[in-house]
Structures are given as structure tokens and as C-alpha cells.
CSV table of C-alpha atoms in Angstrom, one decimal:
chain,number,residue,atom,x,y,z
B,1,MET,CA,2.0,-5.2,-80.0
B,2,SER,CA,4.8,-4.4,-83.0
B,3,ASN,CA,2.3,-4.6,-85.1
B,4,ARG,CA,0.3,-1.6,-83.9
B,5,LEU,CA,3.8,-0.3,-84.6
B,6,THR,CA,3.5,3.4,-87.3
B,7,ILE,CA,6.4,4.5,-89.3
B,8,LYS,CA,6.5,7.7,-87.4
B,9,ASP,CA,7.4,4.8,-83.9
B,10,ILE,CA,10.3,3.3,-86.4
B,11,ALA,CA,11.4,7.1,-87.1
B,12,ARG,CA,11.6,7.2,-83.5
B,13,LEU,CA,13.2,4.5,-82.6
B,14,SER,CA,15.8,5.1,-85.4
B,15,GLY,CA,15.9,8.5,-84.7
B,16,VAL,CA,15.8,9.8,-87.9
B,17,GLY,CA,12.7,11.1,-90.3
B,18,LYS,CA,9.8,9.2,-91.3
B,19,SER,CA,11.2,9.9,-95.1
B,20,THR,CA,13.7,8.3,-94.4
B,21,VAL,CA,11.8,5.3,-92.6
B,22,SER,CA,10.2,5.6,-95.8
B,23,ARG,CA,13.0,5.5,-98.4
B,24,VAL,CA,14.3,2.1,-96.5
B,25,ILE,CA,11.1,0.3,-97.0
B,26,ASN,CA,10.7,1.4,-100.4
B,27,LYS,CA,14.4,0.6,-101.3
B,28,GLU,CA,14.6,4.1,-102.4
B,29,PRO,CA,18.1,5.4,-102.8
B,30,GLY,CA,19.4,8.9,-100.8
B,31,VAL,CA,19.8,7.3,-97.9
B,32,LYS,CA,23.4,6.6,-95.8
B,33,PRO,CA,24.6,3.2,-95.4
B,34,GLU,CA,24.6,3.4,-92.0
B,35,THR,CA,21.5,4.8,-91.1
B,36,ARG,CA,20.3,2.1,-93.3
B,37,ALA,CA,21.2,-0.3,-91.3
B,38,ARG,CA,20.0,1.5,-88.4
B,39,VAL,CA,16.4,1.5,-89.7
B,40,GLU,CA,16.5,-2.1,-91.0
B,41,GLU,CA,17.6,-3.4,-87.7
B,42,ILE,CA,14.8,-1.9,-85.7
B,43,ILE,CA,12.4,-2.7,-88.4
B,44,ASN,CA,13.5,-6.5,-87.3
B,45,GLN,CA,13.2,-6.0,-84.0
B,46,GLN,CA,10.2,-5.0,-83.8
B,47,ASN,CA,8.8,-7.2,-87.0
B,48,PHE,CA,7.3,-3.8,-88.6
B,49,ALA,CA,5.3,-4.4,-91.9
B,50,PRO,CA,4.0,-1.3,-93.3
B,51,SER,CA,-0.2,-1.1,-92.8
B,52,LYS,CA,-2.1,-2.0,-95.3
B,53,SER,CA,-4.8,0.8,-94.1
B,54,ALA,CA,-2.4,3.2,-94.1
B,55,ARG,CA,-1.4,2.9,-98.0
B,56,ALA,CA,-5.2,2.5,-99.0
B,57,MET,CA,-5.5,6.1,-97.3
B,58,ARG,CA,-3.4,7.9,-99.9
B,59,GLY,CA,-5.6,6.6,-103.1
B,60,GLN,CA,-4.8,4.4,-105.7
B,61,THR,CA,-1.5,4.7,-105.8
B,62,ASP,CA,1.6,5.0,-103.7
B,63,LYS,CA,3.1,8.0,-104.7
B,64,VAL,CA,1.5,11.3,-105.0
B,65,VAL,CA,2.5,14.9,-105.5
B,66,ALA,CA,-0.1,17.6,-104.3
B,67,ILE,CA,0.3,21.1,-106.7
B,68,ILE,CA,-1.3,23.6,-104.8
B,69,VAL,CA,-2.1,26.2,-107.3
B,70,SER,CA,-3.2,30.0,-105.9
B,71,ARG,CA,-5.7,30.3,-108.8
B,72,LEU,CA,-7.1,27.8,-111.2
B,73,ASP,CA,-7.7,30.5,-113.6
B,74,SER,CA,-4.0,31.9,-113.4
B,75,ASN,CA,-2.4,31.7,-116.9
B,76,ALA,CA,1.2,31.9,-115.4
B,77,GLU,CA,0.8,29.2,-113.2
B,78,ASN,CA,-1.5,27.2,-115.5
B,79,GLN,CA,1.4,27.1,-117.7
B,80,ALA,CA,3.9,25.8,-115.1
B,81,VAL,CA,1.3,22.3,-114.2
B,82,ARG,CA,1.2,21.5,-118.1
B,83,ALA,CA,4.7,21.4,-117.6
B,84,MET,CA,4.9,19.8,-114.4
B,85,LEU,CA,2.0,16.8,-115.5
B,86,PRO,CA,4.3,15.0,-117.9
B,87,MET,CA,7.2,14.8,-115.7
B,88,LEU,CA,5.2,13.5,-112.7
B,89,TYR,CA,3.3,10.9,-114.9
B,90,ALA,CA,6.7,9.5,-116.3
B,91,GLN,CA,8.1,9.4,-112.4
B,92,GLY,CA,4.9,7.2,-111.7
B,93,TYR,CA,3.4,9.7,-109.4
B,94,ASP,CA,-0.3,10.6,-109.5
B,95,PRO,CA,-1.1,14.2,-108.8
B,96,ILE,CA,-3.6,16.2,-106.6
B,97,LEU,CA,-4.5,19.5,-107.7
B,98,LEU,CA,-6.0,22.2,-105.5
B,99,GLU,CA,-6.1,25.9,-104.4
B,100,SER,CA,-5.5,28.5,-102.3
B,101,GLN,CA,-7.4,31.4,-103.6
B,102,PHE,CA,-4.6,33.1,-101.9
B,103,GLU,CA,-5.8,32.7,-98.2
B,104,PRO,CA,-3.4,31.4,-95.5
B,105,GLU,CA,-6.0,29.1,-94.0
B,106,ARG,CA,-7.4,27.5,-97.0
B,107,VAL,CA,-3.6,26.2,-97.5
B,108,GLN,CA,-2.9,25.0,-93.5
B,109,GLU,CA,-6.6,23.1,-94.6
B,110,HIS,CA,-5.2,21.5,-97.4
B,111,LEU,CA,-1.9,20.1,-95.7
B,112,THR,CA,-3.7,18.8,-92.7
B,113,VAL,CA,-5.6,16.4,-95.4
B,114,LEU,CA,-2.2,16.1,-97.2
B,115,SER,CA,-0.8,14.6,-94.5
B,116,ARG,CA,-3.6,12.7,-93.5
B,117,ARG,CA,-3.0,11.0,-96.9
B,118,HIS,CA,1.0,10.9,-96.6
B,119,VAL,CA,1.5,12.7,-99.9
B,120,ASP,CA,5.3,12.1,-101.2
B,121,GLY,CA,5.6,15.8,-101.9
B,122,ILE,CA,4.2,19.2,-102.6
B,123,LEU,CA,4.3,21.7,-105.3
B,124,LEU,CA,3.3,25.5,-103.9
B,125,PHE,CA,2.8,28.3,-105.6
B,126,GLY,CA,4.0,30.9,-102.8
B,127,PHE,CA,2.1,34.3,-102.2
B,128,THR,CA,2.9,37.1,-99.8
B,129,SER,CA,1.0,36.2,-96.6
B,130,LEU,CA,1.9,32.7,-96.3
B,131,ASN,CA,4.3,32.5,-93.8
B,132,GLU,CA,6.7,30.1,-93.7
B,133,SER,CA,6.4,28.7,-89.8
B,134,MET,CA,3.2,26.8,-91.5
B,135,LEU,CA,5.6,24.9,-94.4
B,136,LEU,CA,8.8,24.0,-91.9
B,137,PRO,CA,6.8,20.5,-91.2
B,138,TRP,CA,7.2,19.8,-95.1
B,139,ARG,CA,10.5,21.4,-95.9
B,140,ASP,CA,11.9,17.8,-97.0
B,141,LYS,CA,9.0,17.1,-99.2
B,142,LEU,CA,8.1,21.0,-100.2
B,143,VAL,CA,9.1,22.9,-103.6
B,144,VAL,CA,7.7,26.6,-103.2
B,145,LEU,CA,7.3,28.3,-106.4
B,146,ALA,CA,7.2,32.4,-107.3
B,147,TRP,CA,8.1,32.7,-103.7
B,148,GLU,CA,11.4,32.5,-102.0
B,149,TYR,CA,12.4,31.5,-98.0
B,150,GLU,CA,15.0,30.7,-96.1
B,151,GLN,CA,14.8,27.6,-95.2
B,152,LEU,CA,12.9,26.1,-97.7
B,153,THR,CA,13.1,24.6,-101.5
B,154,SER,CA,12.3,27.4,-104.1
B,155,VAL,CA,12.0,28.0,-107.7
B,156,ARG,CA,10.9,31.6,-108.1
B,157,TYR,CA,11.0,34.2,-111.3
B,158,ASP,CA,13.3,36.8,-112.2
B,159,ASP,CA,11.4,39.8,-111.8
B,160,SER,CA,13.3,42.6,-111.8
B,161,GLY,CA,15.7,40.9,-114.5
B,162,ALA,CA,12.7,40.8,-116.8
B,163,VAL,CA,11.6,44.6,-115.5
B,164,THR,CA,15.2,45.5,-116.8
B,165,LEU,CA,15.0,43.5,-120.3
B,166,LEU,CA,12.4,45.6,-121.3
B,167,MET,CA,13.9,49.0,-120.3
B,168,ASP,CA,16.8,48.5,-122.0
B,169,ALA,CA,15.3,47.7,-125.1
B,170,LEU,CA,12.9,50.7,-124.7
B,171,LEU,CA,15.9,52.7,-124.0
B,172,ALA,CA,18.2,51.3,-127.3
B,173,LYS,CA,15.2,52.5,-129.2
B,174,HIS,CA,15.6,56.0,-127.9
B,175,HIS,CA,11.9,56.0,-125.6
B,176,LYS,CA,12.7,58.8,-122.5
B,177,ASN,CA,8.8,58.8,-122.3
B,178,ILE,CA,8.1,55.2,-120.4
B,179,ALA,CA,4.9,55.3,-118.2
B,180,PHE,CA,4.5,51.9,-116.1
B,181,VAL,CA,0.8,50.1,-114.9
B,182,GLY,CA,1.2,47.3,-112.7
B,183,VAL,CA,0.1,46.5,-109.2
B,184,LYS,CA,-0.8,47.2,-105.8
B,185,LEU,CA,2.4,46.8,-103.7
B,186,SER,CA,1.0,44.0,-100.9
B,187,ASP,CA,2.1,41.5,-104.1
B,188,ALA,CA,5.3,41.8,-103.0
B,189,THR,CA,6.7,40.3,-106.5
B,190,THR,CA,4.6,41.2,-109.3
B,191,GLY,CA,3.8,44.2,-107.4
B,192,GLY,CA,6.5,45.2,-105.4
B,193,ARG,CA,9.8,43.7,-107.3
B,194,ARG,CA,8.6,45.2,-110.3
B,195,TYR,CA,7.6,48.9,-109.5
B,196,LYS,CA,10.6,49.1,-107.3
B,197,THR,CA,12.7,48.5,-110.3
B,198,TYR,CA,10.9,50.6,-113.0
B,199,GLN,CA,11.3,53.3,-109.8
B,200,SER,CA,15.1,52.9,-110.1
B,201,LEU,CA,15.5,52.2,-113.5
B,202,CYS,CA,14.1,55.8,-114.1
B,203,GLN,CA,16.5,57.2,-111.7
B,204,LYS,CA,19.4,55.7,-113.1
B,205,HIS,CA,18.9,56.8,-116.8
B,206,GLN,CA,17.3,60.3,-115.4
B,207,LEU,CA,13.7,59.3,-116.6
B,208,THR,CA,10.3,61.2,-115.2
B,209,PRO,CA,8.2,58.4,-114.0
B,210,SER,CA,4.7,58.2,-114.7
B,211,SER,CA,3.0,55.1,-112.7
B,212,ALA,CA,0.1,53.6,-111.5
B,213,LEU,CA,-0.8,50.6,-109.6
B,214,GLY,CA,-3.8,48.8,-109.5
B,215,GLU,CA,-5.3,44.7,-110.0
B,216,LEU,CA,-3.5,42.5,-111.7
B,217,THR,CA,-6.6,42.2,-114.1
B,218,TYR,CA,-7.4,43.3,-117.8
B,219,GLN,CA,-10.4,46.1,-116.5
B,220,SER,CA,-7.4,47.4,-114.0
B,221,GLY,CA,-5.3,48.1,-117.2
B,222,TYR,CA,-8.0,49.5,-119.3
B,223,GLN,CA,-8.4,51.7,-116.2
B,224,LEU,CA,-4.9,52.9,-115.2
B,225,ALA,CA,-4.3,53.3,-118.6
B,226,GLN,CA,-5.6,56.3,-118.7
B,227,GLN,CA,-3.9,57.9,-115.8
B,228,VAL,CA,-0.6,57.7,-116.7
B,229,ILE,CA,-0.8,57.7,-120.5
B,230,CYS,CA,-0.6,61.3,-121.9
B,231,PRO,CA,0.2,62.9,-125.3
B,232,GLU,CA,4.0,62.7,-124.7
B,233,THR,CA,3.8,59.0,-124.1
B,234,THR,CA,5.9,56.7,-126.7
B,235,ALA,CA,5.9,53.4,-124.2
B,236,ILE,CA,4.2,51.5,-121.3
B,237,ILE,CA,5.4,49.0,-119.3
B,238,CYS,CA,2.9,46.8,-117.0
B,239,ALA,CA,3.3,44.5,-114.7
B,240,SER,CA,1.8,41.6,-116.4
B,241,ASP,CA,0.6,40.5,-119.6
B,242,THR,CA,-3.5,40.3,-118.2
B,243,ILE,CA,-2.5,44.4,-117.6
B,244,ALA,CA,-1.0,44.6,-121.5
B,245,LEU,CA,-4.2,43.5,-122.6
B,246,GLY,CA,-6.2,46.2,-121.1
B,247,VAL,CA,-3.7,48.7,-121.6
B,248,SER,CA,-3.8,48.2,-125.3
B,249,LYS,CA,-7.7,47.9,-125.6
B,250,TYR,CA,-7.3,51.7,-123.9
B,251,LEU,CA,-4.5,52.7,-126.5
B,252,GLN,CA,-6.7,50.8,-129.3
B,253,GLU,CA,-9.9,52.7,-128.8
B,254,ARG,CA,-8.1,56.0,-129.0
B,255,SER,CA,-6.3,54.9,-131.9
B,256,ARG,CA,-2.9,55.3,-129.8
B,257,GLY,CA,-0.6,53.1,-132.4
B,258,ASP,CA,2.0,55.6,-131.3
B,259,VAL,CA,2.5,54.0,-128.1
B,260,VAL,CA,4.4,51.1,-127.5
B,261,VAL,CA,3.0,48.5,-125.3
B,262,CYS,CA,4.8,46.1,-123.4
B,263,GLY,CA,4.0,43.3,-120.9
B,264,MET,CA,5.4,39.9,-118.8
B,265,GLY,CA,3.8,36.4,-118.8
B,266,ASN,CA,4.5,35.3,-123.0
B,267,ASN,CA,0.4,35.3,-122.9
B,268,SER,CA,-0.3,33.3,-126.3
B,269,LEU,CA,-3.6,36.0,-126.2
B,270,LEU,CA,-1.8,39.4,-126.0
B,271,GLU,CA,0.5,38.0,-128.8
B,272,PHE,CA,-2.3,37.1,-131.3
B,273,LEU,CA,-4.4,39.8,-130.6
B,274,TYR,CA,-1.6,42.7,-130.1
B,275,PRO,CA,1.3,41.5,-132.4
B,276,GLN,CA,3.3,44.4,-132.0
B,277,THR,CA,3.6,44.2,-127.9
B,278,PHE,CA,7.0,43.5,-126.6
B,279,SER,CA,6.9,41.0,-123.7
B,280,ILE,CA,8.9,38.7,-121.4
B,281,ASP,CA,8.9,35.4,-121.4
B,282,LEU,CA,9.2,34.9,-117.6
B,283,GLY,CA,10.1,30.9,-117.8
B,284,TYR,CA,6.8,29.7,-116.5
B,285,ALA,CA,6.9,26.4,-118.1
B,286,GLU,CA,10.5,25.7,-117.4
B,287,GLY,CA,9.8,26.9,-113.9
B,288,GLY,CA,7.5,24.0,-113.6
B,289,ARG,CA,9.9,21.7,-114.8
B,290,LEU,CA,12.4,22.7,-112.4
B,291,ALA,CA,10.1,22.9,-108.9
B,292,VAL,CA,9.4,19.0,-110.4
B,293,LYS,CA,13.2,18.0,-111.0
B,294,GLN,CA,14.1,19.6,-107.5
B,295,LEU,CA,11.1,18.1,-105.7
B,296,LEU,CA,12.5,14.5,-107.1
B,297,THR,CA,15.9,15.8,-105.8
B,298,LEU,CA,14.7,16.5,-102.5
B,299,LEU,CA,12.5,13.4,-102.2
B,300,HIS,CA,15.4,11.3,-102.4
B,301,ASN,CA,17.6,13.7,-100.8
B,302,PRO,CA,16.7,15.7,-98.1
B,303,GLU,CA,19.3,17.7,-97.6
B,304,SER,CA,19.3,19.1,-101.3
B,305,HIS,CA,17.7,22.6,-100.1
B,306,ARG,CA,18.4,25.2,-103.3
B,307,HIS,CA,16.7,29.0,-104.6
B,308,ILE,CA,16.6,28.6,-107.8
B,309,THR,CA,15.8,32.3,-110.4
B,310,VAL,CA,14.3,30.7,-113.5
B,311,PRO,CA,16.3,33.4,-116.6
B,312,CYS,CA,13.7,35.5,-118.7
B,313,VAL,CA,13.7,36.1,-122.0
B,314,LEU,CA,12.8,38.7,-124.2
B,315,ARG,CA,10.1,38.2,-127.6
B,316,THR,CA,10.1,41.4,-129.5
B,317,PRO,CA,7.7,42.2,-132.5
B,318,ALA,CA,8.5,40.0,-135.3
B,319,ASN,CA,8.3,43.4,-137.2
């Protein structure tokens, strides 16, 4: 009968979580000596041995981390993932890449499958409609990027700080007619936070706001530019480099080289095509590295929950 016991059973008998039992079995650090002794005592009493079939369900390795991106074509998330992979490989983890497409139901499906595969940890790119309660069962092995939940470890980008850096740079060059093209407010980060910061700074500096909100696409930036740009406009802040590409094309077609375009995201294509653009490096790659580092810490010490904000950097044209 004892051979039929699972890690879950040992955890229940020991009064600890499954992750703690797993760390004891694998002789990993991060477990209090008295807790380790109690778990080992239960294991010995029950003659427990980890199931080989359970290990096989995890794939070709016992160390697996899932990365759930919102969109596979997201430049921002790709920058973060490229920074994550070398760190995971260096620690002996095999990454699994999944896509949510901003659908909570799809995230739940992924979590169900990952639970069956007994993955060690999850790096998840959060979004507005994703409910915290869905993620709480993974609290001790999950790090959320680009979004912040009160009870979960998170790494987010400084949306308000990015707009503030751009506005300060423009004001220092005596710009007064500064427009804004952003994302609809249902997107609480790229949309809400960046737009609200722009509005607040316009009020603070007694500027007349001129803004339009749409989608996070080149086409939306191009179409919305005509709504906010007038003969008096000297600068425009875009909520992302993707939008800035569309705005820049609109201005180029109308020979408006007098308007300074500002973006956010450190997109190399924007820098290549329009080198005079101001842009904010939000630290997507650094966010990926910090997320992996924090996940590894969390797996060894489940009490090490943190909220981290990645600092942003202003990139100005060479000339």
C-alpha cells in the first residue's frame, strides 16, 4: 500500500506543501532543518519512493519551466524571453513556450496541463482580464511579468516613469504642443497608466492635451496620427514603438520633419527606419532576467515573494 503513495500524500502526512516534499527528495536547499527531518521521517515510515512514471510525465528532464507569453509576435515579450532562455539552460531547466492570446480560459487550460506534467515553475506574462485567484494555487512557483498582483511575485515595467522621462526631455527642449497616441484604456498598463500619466503631466505643466487611443498596431498609430497632429504640434508621445512606427510613416508622407516622435519599447526597427526618434528602453530584457532570478529564488524559498519594478532608460537621437 505504501508504494502507492504520492508526493501529495507525503505532503499531507507531513503537514507541508508538495513543493517542500519535492525539495527534500531532491536534496535541494531552502527547507528548514526541522521540516526536512519531519518529511524524511514520514518518507522512511511509509517506505516511499518517487514514482518513475510521474517523473516520465515531465518529459525528458526532471527540471521544466513553462513560459506563457501573451503573443508570440510581441517584440517586448520576445526581448524578455531571449534573456530568459540562457539563464534557464544554465540552471539545467528545459523551457516550454506557450501562448495565451490574452485569453484567461487559455491560461487555465495551460495551467491544467502544466499541473499534470508537474513543471517546476512558470513565468507568465500577465494581462488585464487575468484573475489573480486562478493563479494563486501556483503562488510558490510562479512569477508574473508586466503585471502586478498583491499575493504573487511580479516583475513589472515603469509605465508612468517612461512617459515622465519623455515629457521631461521634451519640456527641456521647450516643446509646448505635445500630442499623445496610445492604447485603449481597457489595457491597464500600456493603455491606462501611460495615458493617465500624460494627462497628469499636461495638467501639471499647464499644457493643452491632444490625444487619441486605439490598438497596439502600426495601422492604429498611422490612423490616429491625423486626429491629434495639427500645424502647431511639435512633438508626439506614442505609448509604444509599434505605434510610433505608424505615426512616423504618417508624418513622413506629409513631410512633417518638424515633429519629434517619441516611442517606448527599444524596437530596433524604429531606430533603423527613423533614427531621430526618441525612445524609452523599458528594460524588457532585464525584466526577463530578473523574472528568472526571482523564480529560482522562489523555488528554493517559497517565502521570498517580491514586487519588482524595472527601471527605464531614455534613448535620444545621436544628433
